[in-house]
Amino acid sequence: MLTKKSLKKISEVLWEIPKNYRKDMIVPARIFASDEMLDDVFKDRSLQQLVNVATLKGIQEAAYVMPDVHEGYGFPIGGVAAIKHPDGVISPGGIGYDINCGVRLLKSNLKIDQIKNQLESLAREIFHQVPSGVGRSGDLKLTIHELNSVLKNGAKWMLKNDYATESDIENIESNGCLENADPSVVSDHAKKRGNDQLGTLGAGNHFVEVDYVEEIFDEKIAETFGLYKNQVTVLIHTGSRGFGHQVATDYLKLMMQVMPDYDIQIPDKELACVPFNSKEGQKYFNAMACAANFAWANRQLITYHIRNAFKKEIGSSNGKLELLYDVAHNMAKIETHQIDGKKEKVIIHRKGATRAFPPNHPEIPKKYQSVGQPVLIPGTMGTASFVLAGTQEAMDVSFGSTCHGAGRTMSRSSAKKEIHGKKLKEKLEEEGIIIRAGSVSGLAEEAPLAYKDIDNVVDVVARAGIAKKVARLRPCIVIKG
Amino acid sequence: MSSYEFIPHVADVRLKIKAKEINNLFTAALIGMSNLLKSDGCSNFDNLENSKIVKDTIEISSIDLTTLLIDFLSEVLTHSHVNKSIYCKVKFDKLTDNFLVATIWGRKIDSFDEDIKAVTYHEADISKDNQGDLSTIIIFDI
């Protein structure tokens, strides 16, 4: 049984389960966490799941988990694994059901004092413009041909149809489009689930937030990112909606059926996987890319709606919103990393973890090359979110990865018992945070009490050197489904 | 006789189902999931006018019985999302350890109360206890 005593301390914020802990482990398992956080980590099965990840065929160096870790399906949330390309495995459980769930940050040319009197009307207008809530459809109804074009082109489809700018595309991870997307390997079920959901937020922990920059930690990087104190910003957190969920479901089922053909055995059904270079592995990777593209198109269309809301309430000249960056936190990517002194191509699985590329990395926009890739870490309602920058240290110790959010600590049912949604709304409003939510009980489920302290999570990644703190954002409007 | 109950899970929803027979176990899972999608959505279903009832057919093959159950619920979930409906009744034309053909009946709904992203295989394992009851846990990613 795993206990704290099973762990080897590598540093103040990095721990290791040695690979001899279990005979089927190919590599060790490593946990970014403070000593205090570790007690919470043992409360669920996330470390057992991490040990399972360390058994995947082709896994390199170590299975990692970030300090916002909690139990998931197959992989723990916060999990990172680099698998040898091309014959190691690809596992949908290492990406998650919400493929390319991610975050983007928009920045304005306004300071919070300038719009204090317009926050209520802005909240109302954003809530009106951005469809949110369970099963809610978007305004854009696509033909199958148009949907296939979105799946193939992602955010670039939005550019072609005047919902995006060239600057938006430059500031999205992978320019908002994975080129290997192939709509022919996506089921009709997935297309039917997704065809009316573009431009929708969903529910649960997805949100739109209007924030202001409360604190700057690194003036130089903040200046390069175009951030300054009291600046109004907008965070959008959502993913590939029902489309992505169905792609993941379809391919998990397929992989479980064909795994015996590849002589693969796994300790957990949700780790179902096949060799990356197999027929099924390639089909999944190309379907995953379709879902990733759908999510980028989704976040872009939501951006369009929010820009309209700002224009209407604040005005055309002052209400401009520019995209700082858009990051994914559920994805598999082919990347090159240094392993045992050699450059190796790997299939990086990030599930509830964010890419954090360093300065001078060719994959980040030119204007950020001197300081590193923007990393966006949403907190919880009523607390804070963070902007960080990627580092060389992240490349050296975590395959260019860092955390993605606060991480849940309390079940939804417990949260609803402990917290009354209406009272929570009133309390947040007393603190100056305007809430617009489709569901009061949903609000209780997402209360700050149900999550880890985001300051502690970000503190760990900063101490580990796998991202650098740039700015802290404080919410003033929260829109939820 | 079959039953279902919701039990705590850190991030999502955990459903425990129990029944004497396999077809009743699958039915309990169906109703549990539908009542999660729409609170009490299946109550009074038998009294619903025929004109308000929707009907679909499902055919699935899987690697084993537990996987078949999860795949069945996944298929129903897809129908729920695509048709904006919940399903409260099922008749199995064929139900073996790895294959089923079924007809499902349900009703249209205006909105869902819960957004079930997926039915996971996590913790699912149909087993028989000393009293001969079949049971399993099902976790829904929401």
Coordinates of C-alpha atoms in Angstrom, one line a residue:
Chain A
M1 CA 0.0 0.0 0.0
L2 CA 1.3 3.5 -0.9
T3 CA 2.2 5.7 2.0
K4 CA 4.3 8.8 2.5
K5 CA 7.1 6.5 3.5
S6 CA 7.1 4.9 0.0
L7 CA 8.2 8.3 -1.4
K8 CA 11.8 9.4 -2.0
K9 CA 12.2 13.2 -1.5
I10 CA 14.1 14.7 -4.5
S11 CA 13.6 18.3 -3.5
E12 CA 11.3 20.4 -1.3
V13 CA 8.6 20.1 -4.0
L14 CA 9.4 17.0 -5.9
W15 CA 8.9 13.4 -4.7
E16 CA 9.4 10.0 -6.3
I17 CA 7.9 6.6 -6.1
P18 CA 10.8 4.4 -7.2
K19 CA 10.2 2.0 -10.1
N20 CA 10.9 -1.0 -7.9
Y21 CA 7.8 -0.1 -5.9
R22 CA 5.8 -2.4 -8.3
K23 CA 7.4 -4.9 -10.6
D24 CA 5.4 -3.8 -13.7
M25 CA 6.6 -0.2 -13.5
I26 CA 8.9 0.7 -16.4
V27 CA 9.9 4.1 -14.9
P28 CA 9.5 5.9 -11.5
A29 CA 6.5 8.1 -10.7
R30 CA 7.2 11.7 -9.7
I31 CA 5.0 14.1 -7.8
F32 CA 5.3 17.9 -7.7
A33 CA 3.8 18.8 -4.3
S34 CA 4.8 20.5 -1.0
D35 CA 5.1 18.3 2.1
E36 CA 1.8 19.8 3.4
M37 CA 0.0 19.0 0.1
L38 CA 1.1 15.4 0.2
D39 CA -1.3 14.4 3.0
D40 CA -4.2 15.5 0.8
V41 CA -2.8 13.6 -2.2
F42 CA -3.1 10.3 -0.3
K43 CA -6.8 10.9 0.3
D44 CA -7.7 9.5 -3.1
R45 CA -6.2 7.0 -5.6
S46 CA -4.3 9.5 -7.7
L47 CA -0.9 8.1 -6.8
Q48 CA -2.0 4.5 -7.6
Q49 CA -3.2 5.8 -10.9
L50 CA 0.2 7.5 -11.4
V51 CA 1.9 4.1 -10.7
N52 CA -0.3 2.5 -13.3
V53 CA 0.7 5.2 -15.9
A54 CA 4.4 4.3 -15.2
T55 CA 3.7 0.8 -16.6
L56 CA 2.6 2.0 -20.1
K57 CA 4.7 0.6 -23.0
G58 CA 7.2 3.2 -24.2
I59 CA 7.0 5.6 -21.3
Q60 CA 10.2 7.6 -20.9
E61 CA 12.0 8.9 -17.8
A62 CA 9.1 9.1 -15.3
A63 CA 5.3 9.5 -15.0
Y64 CA 4.7 12.9 -13.6
V65 CA 1.8 14.6 -11.8
M66 CA 1.4 18.3 -11.0
P67 CA 0.4 19.8 -7.6
D68 CA -3.2 20.2 -8.6
V69 CA -3.5 16.4 -8.7
H70 CA -6.6 14.5 -8.1
E71 CA -8.1 11.1 -9.0
G72 CA -9.2 10.8 -12.7
Y73 CA -9.9 8.0 -15.1
G74 CA -6.8 6.0 -16.1
F75 CA -4.4 8.9 -15.7
P76 CA -4.8 11.1 -12.6
I77 CA -5.8 14.7 -13.3
G78 CA -2.5 16.6 -13.5
G79 CA -0.7 13.7 -15.2
V80 CA 2.0 14.0 -17.7
A81 CA 3.6 11.1 -19.6
A82 CA 6.1 11.1 -22.5
I83 CA 5.8 8.0 -24.6
K84 CA 8.4 6.9 -27.2
H85 CA 7.5 7.8 -30.7
P86 CA 6.4 6.1 -32.9
D87 CA 6.0 2.6 -31.4
G88 CA 5.1 3.5 -27.8
V89 CA 1.4 3.7 -27.0
I90 CA -1.2 6.4 -27.2
S91 CA -3.9 6.3 -24.5
P92 CA -7.1 8.4 -24.6
G93 CA -7.1 8.2 -20.8
G94 CA -4.0 10.3 -20.9
I95 CA -5.8 13.1 -22.6
G96 CA -9.3 12.9 -21.0
Y97 CA -12.8 13.0 -22.2
D98 CA -12.8 16.8 -22.7
I99 CA -10.2 16.9 -25.4
N100 CA -8.5 20.3 -25.5
C101 CA -10.2 21.6 -22.5
G102 CA -8.2 24.8 -22.1
V103 CA -8.0 28.4 -21.2
R104 CA -7.5 31.6 -23.1
L105 CA -6.9 35.1 -21.7
L106 CA -8.1 38.3 -23.5
K107 CA -6.6 41.6 -22.5
S108 CA -8.2 45.0 -22.8
N109 CA -6.9 48.6 -22.9
L110 CA -9.0 49.5 -19.8
K111 CA -8.4 49.8 -16.1
I112 CA -11.0 48.4 -13.7
D113 CA -11.9 51.8 -12.3
Q114 CA -13.0 52.9 -15.8
I115 CA -15.8 50.3 -16.0
K116 CA -16.8 49.9 -12.4
N117 CA -20.2 51.3 -13.1
Q118 CA -20.7 49.1 -16.1
L119 CA -19.9 45.7 -14.6
E120 CA -23.6 44.8 -14.0
S121 CA -24.6 45.5 -17.5
L122 CA -21.5 43.9 -18.9
A123 CA -22.2 40.7 -16.9
R124 CA -25.8 40.7 -18.1
E125 CA -24.7 41.2 -21.8
I126 CA -22.0 38.5 -21.6
F127 CA -24.5 36.0 -20.0
H128 CA -26.9 36.8 -22.8
Q129 CA -24.4 36.6 -25.6
V130 CA -22.6 33.4 -24.6
P131 CA -24.8 30.3 -24.5
S132 CA -24.1 28.4 -21.3
G133 CA -25.6 25.5 -19.3
V134 CA -26.1 21.8 -19.8
G135 CA -27.1 20.8 -23.3
R136 CA -27.5 24.4 -24.5
S137 CA -27.1 24.9 -28.2
G138 CA -25.2 27.6 -29.9
D139 CA -26.4 30.1 -32.5
L140 CA -24.2 28.7 -35.2
K141 CA -25.9 25.7 -36.9
L142 CA -23.5 24.0 -39.3
T143 CA -24.1 21.6 -42.2
I144 CA -22.0 18.4 -42.1
H145 CA -19.7 19.9 -44.7
E146 CA -19.1 23.0 -42.6
L147 CA -18.6 21.0 -39.5
N148 CA -16.0 18.9 -41.3
S149 CA -14.3 22.0 -42.3
V150 CA -14.2 23.2 -38.7
L151 CA -12.8 19.9 -37.6
K152 CA -10.1 20.1 -40.2
N153 CA -9.2 23.8 -39.7
G154 CA -10.0 24.7 -36.1
A155 CA -9.6 28.4 -35.3
K156 CA -8.5 29.0 -38.8
W157 CA -12.1 28.3 -39.9
M158 CA -13.2 31.1 -37.6
L159 CA -10.7 33.4 -39.2
K160 CA -12.0 32.6 -42.7
N161 CA -15.5 33.3 -41.5
D162 CA -14.7 36.6 -39.8
Y163 CA -15.0 35.4 -36.2
A164 CA -11.2 35.8 -35.6
T165 CA -8.3 38.0 -36.5
E166 CA -4.8 37.0 -37.7
S167 CA -3.4 38.1 -34.4
D168 CA -5.8 35.7 -32.6
I169 CA -4.5 32.8 -34.7
E170 CA -0.8 33.7 -33.9
N171 CA -1.6 33.6 -30.2
I172 CA -3.2 30.2 -29.9
E173 CA -1.2 27.1 -29.1
S174 CA -0.5 25.3 -32.4
N175 CA -2.1 28.3 -34.1
G176 CA -5.5 26.8 -33.2
C177 CA -5.2 23.9 -35.6
L178 CA -3.7 20.5 -35.5
E179 CA -2.9 19.7 -39.2
N180 CA -3.3 15.9 -38.9
A181 CA -7.1 16.2 -38.1
D182 CA -9.1 13.8 -40.3
P183 CA -12.9 14.2 -40.0
S184 CA -13.4 10.8 -41.8
V185 CA -12.2 9.0 -38.6
V186 CA -14.8 10.7 -36.4
S187 CA -18.1 8.9 -35.8
D188 CA -21.5 10.3 -36.8
H189 CA -22.4 10.2 -33.1
A190 CA -19.7 12.7 -32.3
K191 CA -20.6 14.9 -35.2
K192 CA -24.3 14.9 -34.2
R193 CA -23.4 15.7 -30.5
G194 CA -21.2 18.6 -31.6
N195 CA -22.9 20.2 -34.6
D196 CA -24.9 22.7 -32.6
Q197 CA -22.5 23.3 -29.7
L198 CA -19.9 25.7 -31.2
G199 CA -19.8 28.9 -29.3
T200 CA -21.2 27.4 -26.1
L201 CA -19.6 27.3 -22.6
G202 CA -21.1 24.2 -21.2
A203 CA -21.5 23.8 -17.4
G204 CA -19.6 22.4 -14.4
N205 CA -16.2 24.1 -14.0
H206 CA -16.3 25.9 -17.3
F207 CA -16.6 29.7 -17.1
V208 CA -16.1 33.1 -18.5
E209 CA -14.5 35.6 -16.1
V210 CA -13.9 39.3 -16.3
D211 CA -10.8 39.9 -14.1
Y212 CA -8.4 42.7 -13.3
V213 CA -4.7 42.4 -12.8
E214 CA -4.3 42.5 -9.0
E215 CA -0.5 42.0 -8.8
I216 CA 2.5 41.9 -11.1
F217 CA 5.3 39.6 -10.0
D218 CA 7.6 40.0 -13.0
E219 CA 7.6 43.5 -14.6
K220 CA 9.7 42.5 -17.7
I221 CA 7.6 39.5 -18.6
A222 CA 4.3 41.3 -17.9
E223 CA 5.4 44.1 -20.2
T224 CA 6.1 41.7 -23.0
F225 CA 2.7 40.0 -22.4
G226 CA 1.1 43.5 -22.4
L227 CA -0.2 43.2 -18.9
Y228 CA -0.2 46.0 -16.3
K229 CA -1.8 46.5 -12.8
N230 CA -5.5 47.0 -12.7
Q231 CA -5.9 46.1 -16.3
V232 CA -9.2 44.5 -17.3
T233 CA -8.8 41.0 -18.7
V234 CA -11.2 38.1 -19.7
L235 CA -10.6 34.4 -19.0
I236 CA -12.4 31.7 -21.0
H237 CA -12.3 28.1 -19.8
T238 CA -14.0 25.5 -21.9
G239 CA -13.3 22.6 -24.3
S240 CA -14.6 20.4 -27.0
R241 CA -18.0 19.8 -25.5
G242 CA -20.0 16.8 -26.4
F243 CA -18.0 16.3 -29.6
G244 CA -14.8 15.6 -27.8
H245 CA -16.5 13.5 -25.1
Q246 CA -17.9 11.2 -27.8
V247 CA -14.5 10.9 -29.7
A248 CA -12.9 9.8 -26.4
T249 CA -15.7 7.4 -25.6
D250 CA -15.6 5.9 -29.2
Y251 CA -11.9 5.3 -29.2
L252 CA -11.7 4.0 -25.6
K253 CA -14.2 1.3 -26.7
L254 CA -12.3 0.5 -29.9
M255 CA -8.9 0.3 -28.1
M256 CA -10.3 -2.1 -25.5
Q257 CA -11.5 -4.4 -28.2
V258 CA -8.2 -4.4 -30.2
M259 CA -5.6 -4.3 -27.4
P260 CA -5.3 -8.1 -27.3
D261 CA -4.1 -8.0 -31.0
Y262 CA -1.1 -6.0 -29.8
D263 CA -0.5 -8.1 -26.8
I264 CA -1.1 -5.2 -24.5
Q265 CA -2.2 -5.7 -20.9
I266 CA -3.1 -2.8 -18.6
P267 CA -3.9 -2.5 -14.9
D268 CA -6.9 -0.2 -15.5
K269 CA -9.5 -0.3 -18.3
E270 CA -9.4 3.5 -18.6
L271 CA -5.7 3.2 -19.6
A272 CA -6.7 1.3 -22.8
C273 CA -4.1 2.0 -25.4
V274 CA -2.6 0.9 -28.7
P275 CA 0.7 1.5 -30.3
F276 CA 0.8 5.0 -31.7
N277 CA 1.8 3.8 -35.1
S278 CA -0.9 1.2 -35.4
K279 CA -4.0 1.8 -37.6
E280 CA -6.2 2.4 -34.5
G281 CA -3.5 4.6 -32.8
Q282 CA -3.3 6.9 -35.9
K283 CA -7.1 7.0 -36.2
Y284 CA -7.4 8.1 -32.6
F285 CA -4.7 10.7 -32.9
N286 CA -6.3 12.2 -36.0
A287 CA -9.8 12.1 -34.4
M288 CA -8.3 13.7 -31.2
A289 CA -6.9 16.4 -33.5
C290 CA -10.5 17.0 -34.8
A291 CA -11.7 17.5 -31.2
A292 CA -8.8 19.8 -30.4
N293 CA -9.7 21.9 -33.5
F294 CA -13.3 22.0 -32.4
A295 CA -12.3 23.3 -29.0
W296 CA -10.2 26.0 -30.4
A297 CA -13.0 27.0 -32.8
N298 CA -15.3 27.0 -29.8
R299 CA -13.2 29.3 -27.6
Q300 CA -12.7 31.6 -30.6
L301 CA -16.5 31.9 -31.2
I302 CA -17.0 32.6 -27.5
T303 CA -14.3 35.3 -27.9
Y304 CA -16.3 36.8 -30.7
H305 CA -19.5 36.9 -28.6
I306 CA -17.6 38.5 -25.7
R307 CA -16.0 41.1 -28.0
N308 CA -19.6 42.0 -29.1
A309 CA -20.7 42.3 -25.5
F310 CA -17.8 44.6 -24.7
K311 CA -18.4 46.7 -27.8
K312 CA -22.1 47.1 -26.9
E313 CA -21.5 48.0 -23.2
I314 CA -18.2 49.8 -23.2
G315 CA -18.0 51.1 -26.8
S316 CA -16.1 50.3 -30.0
S317 CA -12.9 52.2 -29.2
N318 CA -12.5 51.3 -25.5
G319 CA -14.1 47.9 -25.6
K320 CA -11.3 46.2 -27.7
L321 CA -10.1 42.8 -26.5
E322 CA -6.8 41.3 -27.7
L323 CA -5.9 37.6 -27.2
L324 CA -2.8 37.1 -25.0
Y325 CA -2.7 33.4 -25.4
D326 CA -4.8 30.2 -25.6
V327 CA -3.5 27.0 -23.9
A328 CA -4.7 23.4 -23.9
H329 CA -4.6 21.3 -20.8
N330 CA -6.0 18.0 -22.1
M331 CA -3.9 16.9 -25.2
A332 CA -1.4 14.6 -26.8
K333 CA 1.3 16.2 -28.8
I334 CA 4.4 15.0 -30.7
E335 CA 7.3 17.0 -29.2
T336 CA 11.1 16.7 -29.0
H337 CA 12.7 16.5 -25.6
Q338 CA 16.1 15.8 -24.2
I339 CA 16.1 12.3 -22.7
D340 CA 19.4 10.8 -21.4
G341 CA 21.3 13.4 -23.2
K342 CA 19.7 12.8 -26.6
K343 CA 17.0 14.6 -28.4
E344 CA 14.0 12.2 -28.7
K345 CA 10.6 12.5 -30.3
V346 CA 7.9 11.6 -27.9
I347 CA 4.1 11.5 -27.7
I348 CA 3.5 13.8 -24.7
H349 CA 0.2 13.1 -22.9
R350 CA -1.0 16.0 -20.8
K351 CA -4.2 15.4 -18.8
G352 CA -5.0 18.4 -16.6
A353 CA -1.5 19.8 -17.3
T354 CA -0.4 22.8 -19.4
R355 CA 2.4 23.1 -21.8
A356 CA 5.0 25.6 -20.5
F357 CA 7.6 26.1 -23.2
P358 CA 10.7 28.2 -22.4
P359 CA 12.2 31.3 -24.0
N360 CA 13.5 30.8 -27.6
H361 CA 11.4 27.7 -28.2
P362 CA 10.4 27.8 -31.9
E363 CA 6.8 26.8 -31.2
I364 CA 5.9 29.9 -29.3
P365 CA 4.9 33.3 -30.9
K366 CA 7.9 35.5 -31.9
K367 CA 6.8 38.3 -29.5
Y368 CA 7.1 35.9 -26.5
Q369 CA 10.4 34.3 -27.5
S370 CA 12.4 36.4 -25.2
V371 CA 10.4 35.5 -22.1
G372 CA 8.7 32.2 -22.7
Q373 CA 5.2 30.9 -23.4
P374 CA 2.3 32.4 -21.5
V375 CA 0.8 29.9 -19.1
L376 CA -2.7 30.5 -17.9
I377 CA -3.9 28.9 -14.6
P378 CA -7.5 29.5 -13.7
G379 CA -8.3 29.4 -10.0
T380 CA -11.7 29.1 -8.4
M381 CA -14.6 31.6 -8.2
G382 CA -13.8 34.3 -5.8
T383 CA -10.1 33.6 -5.5
A384 CA -7.6 34.3 -8.1
S385 CA -6.2 33.1 -11.4
F386 CA -2.6 33.4 -12.5
V387 CA -0.5 34.2 -15.6
L388 CA 2.9 32.5 -15.6
A389 CA 5.6 32.0 -18.2
G390 CA 7.2 28.7 -19.4
T391 CA 10.8 28.0 -18.4
Q392 CA 13.8 25.9 -19.4
E393 CA 13.6 24.2 -16.1
A394 CA 10.2 22.8 -17.2
M395 CA 11.8 21.4 -20.3
D396 CA 14.5 19.8 -18.1
V397 CA 12.3 18.3 -15.3
S398 CA 8.7 17.9 -16.5
F399 CA 8.7 17.6 -20.3
G400 CA 7.8 21.3 -20.6
S401 CA 4.7 21.0 -18.5
T402 CA 3.1 22.6 -15.5
C403 CA -0.2 22.6 -13.6
H404 CA -3.6 23.6 -15.0
G405 CA -5.7 24.8 -12.1
A406 CA -6.6 24.4 -8.5
G407 CA -7.6 20.7 -8.4
R408 CA -10.7 19.4 -6.6
T409 CA -10.6 18.2 -3.0
M410 CA -14.3 17.8 -2.2
S411 CA -17.0 15.8 -4.0
R412 CA -19.8 17.7 -5.6
S413 CA -22.4 16.2 -3.3
S414 CA -20.4 17.2 -0.2
A415 CA -19.9 20.7 -1.6
K416 CA -23.7 21.0 -2.1
K417 CA -24.3 19.8 1.5
E418 CA -21.8 22.3 3.0
I419 CA -22.4 25.3 0.8
H420 CA -25.7 26.9 -0.1
G421 CA -25.5 28.2 -3.7
K422 CA -27.6 31.3 -3.1
K423 CA -25.6 32.2 0.1
L424 CA -22.3 31.7 -1.8
K425 CA -23.5 34.0 -4.6
E426 CA -24.5 36.6 -2.0
K427 CA -21.1 36.3 -0.2
L428 CA -19.2 36.7 -3.5
E429 CA -21.3 39.7 -4.5
E430 CA -20.5 41.3 -1.1
E431 CA -16.8 40.9 -2.1
G432 CA -17.5 42.7 -5.3
I433 CA -17.8 39.7 -7.6
I434 CA -20.9 39.6 -9.9
I435 CA -22.1 36.1 -10.5
R436 CA -24.3 35.0 -13.4
A437 CA -25.0 31.3 -13.3
G438 CA -27.5 29.0 -14.9
S439 CA -27.7 26.8 -11.9
V440 CA -27.5 27.7 -8.2
S441 CA -26.7 24.1 -7.1
G442 CA -24.0 24.0 -9.8
L443 CA -22.5 27.1 -8.2
A444 CA -22.3 25.3 -4.8
E445 CA -20.4 22.4 -6.5
E446 CA -17.9 24.9 -7.8
A447 CA -17.3 26.8 -4.6
P448 CA -13.7 27.7 -3.7
L449 CA -14.0 25.4 -0.6
A450 CA -14.2 22.4 -3.0
Y451 CA -10.8 23.1 -4.5
K452 CA -7.2 23.3 -3.4
D453 CA -5.7 26.7 -2.6
I454 CA -4.6 28.1 -6.0
D455 CA -1.9 30.2 -4.4
N456 CA -0.3 27.0 -2.9
V457 CA -0.5 25.2 -6.2
V458 CA 1.1 28.0 -8.1
D459 CA 3.7 28.4 -5.4
V460 CA 4.8 24.8 -5.8
V461 CA 5.3 25.1 -9.6
A462 CA 7.2 28.4 -9.1
R463 CA 9.4 26.8 -6.4
A464 CA 9.9 23.8 -8.7
G465 CA 10.9 26.2 -11.5
I466 CA 8.5 24.7 -14.0
A467 CA 6.7 28.1 -14.5
K468 CA 7.5 31.6 -13.5
K469 CA 4.8 33.8 -11.8
V470 CA 4.0 36.9 -13.9
A471 CA 0.6 38.2 -12.7
R472 CA -2.3 37.5 -10.4
L473 CA -5.8 38.2 -11.6
R474 CA -8.8 38.9 -9.4
P475 CA -12.3 38.2 -10.7
C476 CA -15.1 40.8 -10.8
I477 CA -17.6 39.0 -13.0
V478 CA -18.1 35.2 -13.2
I479 CA -20.3 33.6 -15.8
K480 CA -21.1 29.9 -15.4
G481 CA -23.5 27.5 -16.9
Chain B
M1 CA -36.2 -6.2 -7.8
S2 CA -33.5 -3.7 -8.7
S3 CA -32.1 -0.5 -7.1
Y4 CA -29.7 2.3 -7.6
E5 CA -28.2 4.9 -5.4
F6 CA -25.7 7.8 -5.8
I7 CA -22.7 7.8 -3.6
P8 CA -19.9 10.4 -3.2
H9 CA -17.0 10.9 -5.6
V10 CA -14.4 13.6 -5.5
A11 CA -15.0 15.1 -8.9
D12 CA -17.9 13.3 -10.5
V13 CA -20.9 11.1 -9.8
R14 CA -20.8 7.5 -8.6
L15 CA -23.8 5.3 -9.0
K16 CA -24.2 1.9 -7.3
I17 CA -26.7 -0.5 -8.9
K18 CA -28.0 -3.8 -7.7
A19 CA -30.4 -6.5 -9.1
K20 CA -31.1 -10.2 -9.2
E21 CA -31.1 -10.5 -12.9
I22 CA -28.8 -9.1 -15.6
N23 CA -31.6 -7.4 -17.6
N24 CA -32.8 -5.7 -14.4
L25 CA -29.3 -4.5 -13.6
F26 CA -29.0 -2.9 -17.0
T27 CA -32.5 -1.3 -16.5
A28 CA -31.5 0.1 -13.0
A29 CA -28.4 1.6 -14.6
L30 CA -30.4 3.1 -17.4
I31 CA -33.0 4.7 -15.0
G32 CA -30.2 5.9 -12.6
M33 CA -28.4 7.6 -15.4
S34 CA -31.6 9.2 -16.8
N35 CA -32.6 10.5 -13.4
L36 CA -29.1 12.0 -13.1
L37 CA -29.5 13.7 -16.5
K38 CA -32.9 15.0 -15.5
S39 CA -33.9 14.9 -11.8
D40 CA -36.8 12.5 -11.3
G41 CA -37.1 12.4 -15.1
C42 CA -38.3 8.8 -15.1
S43 CA -41.0 9.2 -12.4
N44 CA -44.5 8.6 -13.8
F45 CA -43.0 7.5 -17.2
D46 CA -45.5 4.6 -17.4
N47 CA -48.3 7.2 -17.3
L48 CA -47.0 9.3 -20.1
E49 CA -49.1 9.7 -23.2
N50 CA -47.9 7.6 -26.2
S51 CA -47.6 10.7 -28.3
K52 CA -44.9 12.0 -26.0
I53 CA -42.8 8.8 -26.0
V54 CA -39.7 8.5 -28.1
K55 CA -38.2 5.1 -29.2
D56 CA -34.8 4.0 -30.4
T57 CA -33.0 0.7 -31.0
I58 CA -29.5 -0.2 -29.9
E59 CA -27.1 -3.0 -30.9
I60 CA -23.7 -3.4 -29.2
S61 CA -21.0 -5.9 -28.9
S62 CA -18.3 -5.6 -26.2
I63 CA -15.4 -7.7 -24.7
D64 CA -17.2 -8.7 -21.5
L65 CA -20.4 -8.2 -19.5
T66 CA -19.2 -5.2 -17.5
T67 CA -17.9 -3.4 -20.6
L68 CA -21.2 -4.2 -22.3
L69 CA -23.1 -2.4 -19.5
I70 CA -20.8 0.7 -19.8
D71 CA -21.0 0.6 -23.6
F72 CA -24.8 0.3 -23.4
L73 CA -25.1 3.4 -21.1
S74 CA -22.7 5.3 -23.4
E75 CA -24.9 4.6 -26.3
V76 CA -28.0 5.7 -24.4
L77 CA -26.2 8.8 -23.3
T78 CA -25.4 9.6 -27.0
H79 CA -29.0 9.2 -27.9
S80 CA -30.0 11.4 -24.9
H81 CA -27.7 14.2 -26.1
V82 CA -28.5 14.0 -29.8
N83 CA -32.2 13.6 -29.3
K84 CA -32.5 15.9 -26.2
S85 CA -34.3 13.1 -24.5
I86 CA -34.0 10.8 -21.5
Y87 CA -34.7 7.0 -21.6
C88 CA -36.6 5.2 -18.9
K89 CA -37.6 1.8 -20.3
V90 CA -35.7 -0.9 -22.1
K91 CA -36.6 -4.3 -23.6
F92 CA -33.8 -6.6 -24.5
D93 CA -34.3 -8.7 -27.6
K94 CA -30.9 -10.2 -27.0
L95 CA -28.6 -9.9 -24.0
T96 CA -25.5 -12.1 -23.6
D97 CA -22.2 -11.6 -21.9
N98 CA -20.9 -9.5 -24.8
F99 CA -23.8 -8.6 -27.1
L100 CA -27.1 -6.9 -26.9
V101 CA -30.0 -5.8 -29.0
A102 CA -32.5 -3.6 -27.3
T103 CA -35.3 -1.1 -27.7
I104 CA -35.3 1.9 -25.5
W105 CA -38.2 4.3 -24.7
G106 CA -38.0 7.8 -23.3
R107 CA -39.3 11.3 -23.5
K108 CA -38.1 14.6 -24.9
I109 CA -36.9 17.2 -22.3
D110 CA -36.5 20.9 -22.4
S111 CA -33.2 20.9 -20.5
F112 CA -30.8 18.7 -18.7
D113 CA -30.0 19.0 -15.0
E114 CA -26.6 17.4 -15.2
D115 CA -24.0 17.4 -18.0
I116 CA -22.7 13.8 -18.2
K117 CA -19.7 13.9 -20.4
A118 CA -19.1 10.2 -20.4
V119 CA -19.8 6.9 -18.7
T120 CA -16.5 5.6 -17.5
Y121 CA -15.2 2.1 -17.0
H122 CA -13.6 3.2 -13.8
E123 CA -14.6 1.0 -10.8
A124 CA -17.1 -0.9 -13.0
D125 CA -17.1 -4.6 -12.2
I126 CA -20.3 -6.7 -12.1
S127 CA -20.1 -9.2 -9.4
K128 CA -22.5 -11.5 -7.5
D129 CA -22.7 -11.4 -3.7
N130 CA -23.6 -14.1 -1.2
Q131 CA -27.4 -13.4 -1.6
G132 CA -27.1 -13.8 -5.3
D133 CA -27.5 -10.1 -6.1
L134 CA -25.6 -8.6 -9.0
S135 CA -24.1 -5.2 -8.4
T136 CA -21.5 -2.8 -9.7
I137 CA -20.4 0.8 -9.4
I138 CA -20.6 3.1 -12.4
I139 CA -18.8 6.5 -12.5
F140 CA -20.1 9.3 -14.7
D141 CA -17.7 12.0 -15.8
I142 CA -19.6 15.2 -15.4

